[in-house]
PDB file of C-alpha atoms in Angstrom:
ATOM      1  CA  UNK A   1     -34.429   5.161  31.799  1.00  0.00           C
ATOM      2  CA  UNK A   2     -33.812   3.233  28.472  1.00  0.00           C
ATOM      3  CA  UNK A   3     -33.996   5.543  25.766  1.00  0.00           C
ATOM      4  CA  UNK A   4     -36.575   2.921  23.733  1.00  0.00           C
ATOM      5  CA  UNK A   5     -38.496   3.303  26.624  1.00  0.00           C
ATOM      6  CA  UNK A   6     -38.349   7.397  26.619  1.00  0.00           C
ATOM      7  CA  UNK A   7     -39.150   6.711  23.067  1.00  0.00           C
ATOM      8  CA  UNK A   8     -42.446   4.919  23.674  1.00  0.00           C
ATOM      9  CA  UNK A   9     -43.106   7.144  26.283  1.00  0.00           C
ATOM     10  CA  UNK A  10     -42.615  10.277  23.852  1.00  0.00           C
ATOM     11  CA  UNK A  11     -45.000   8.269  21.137  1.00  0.00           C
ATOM     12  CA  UNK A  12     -47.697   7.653  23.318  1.00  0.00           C
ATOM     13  CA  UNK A  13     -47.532  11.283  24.849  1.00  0.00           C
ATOM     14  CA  UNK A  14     -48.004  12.335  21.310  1.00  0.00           C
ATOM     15  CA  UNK A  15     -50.678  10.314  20.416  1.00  0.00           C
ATOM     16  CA  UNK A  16     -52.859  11.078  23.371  1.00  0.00           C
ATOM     17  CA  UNK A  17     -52.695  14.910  22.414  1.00  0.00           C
ATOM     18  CA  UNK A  18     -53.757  14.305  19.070  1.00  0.00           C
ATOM     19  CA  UNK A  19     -56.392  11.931  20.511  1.00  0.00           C
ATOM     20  CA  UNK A  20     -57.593  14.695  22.712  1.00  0.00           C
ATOM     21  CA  UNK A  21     -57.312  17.364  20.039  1.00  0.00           C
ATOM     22  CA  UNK A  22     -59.136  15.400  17.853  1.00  0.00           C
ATOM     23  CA  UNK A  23     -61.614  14.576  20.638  1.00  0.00           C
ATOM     24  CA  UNK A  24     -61.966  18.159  20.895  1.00  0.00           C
ATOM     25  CA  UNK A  25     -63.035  19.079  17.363  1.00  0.00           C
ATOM     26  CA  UNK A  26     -65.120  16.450  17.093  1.00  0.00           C
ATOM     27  CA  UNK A  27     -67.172  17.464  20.168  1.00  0.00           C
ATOM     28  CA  UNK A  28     -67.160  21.244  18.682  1.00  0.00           C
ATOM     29  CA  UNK A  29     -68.218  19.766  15.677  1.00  0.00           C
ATOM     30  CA  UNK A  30     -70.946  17.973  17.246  1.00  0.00           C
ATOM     31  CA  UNK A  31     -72.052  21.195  19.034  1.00  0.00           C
ATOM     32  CA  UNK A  32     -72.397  23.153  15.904  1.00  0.00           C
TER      33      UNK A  32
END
């Protein structure tokens, strides 16, 4: 595997956990 590609891969792994974590407080947010 290319590391640019591991790279990308990395960055978009990241960004979908802070998508989901966000996701996640906002929903608690919403609840309260």
């Amino acid at each position: 595997m290319p590391e640019d590609v591991q790279h990308v891969f990395e960055q978009t792994r990241c960004q979908s956990q802070i998508s989901s974590k966000f996701n996640q407080s906002l929903s608690v947010g919403l609840t309260y």
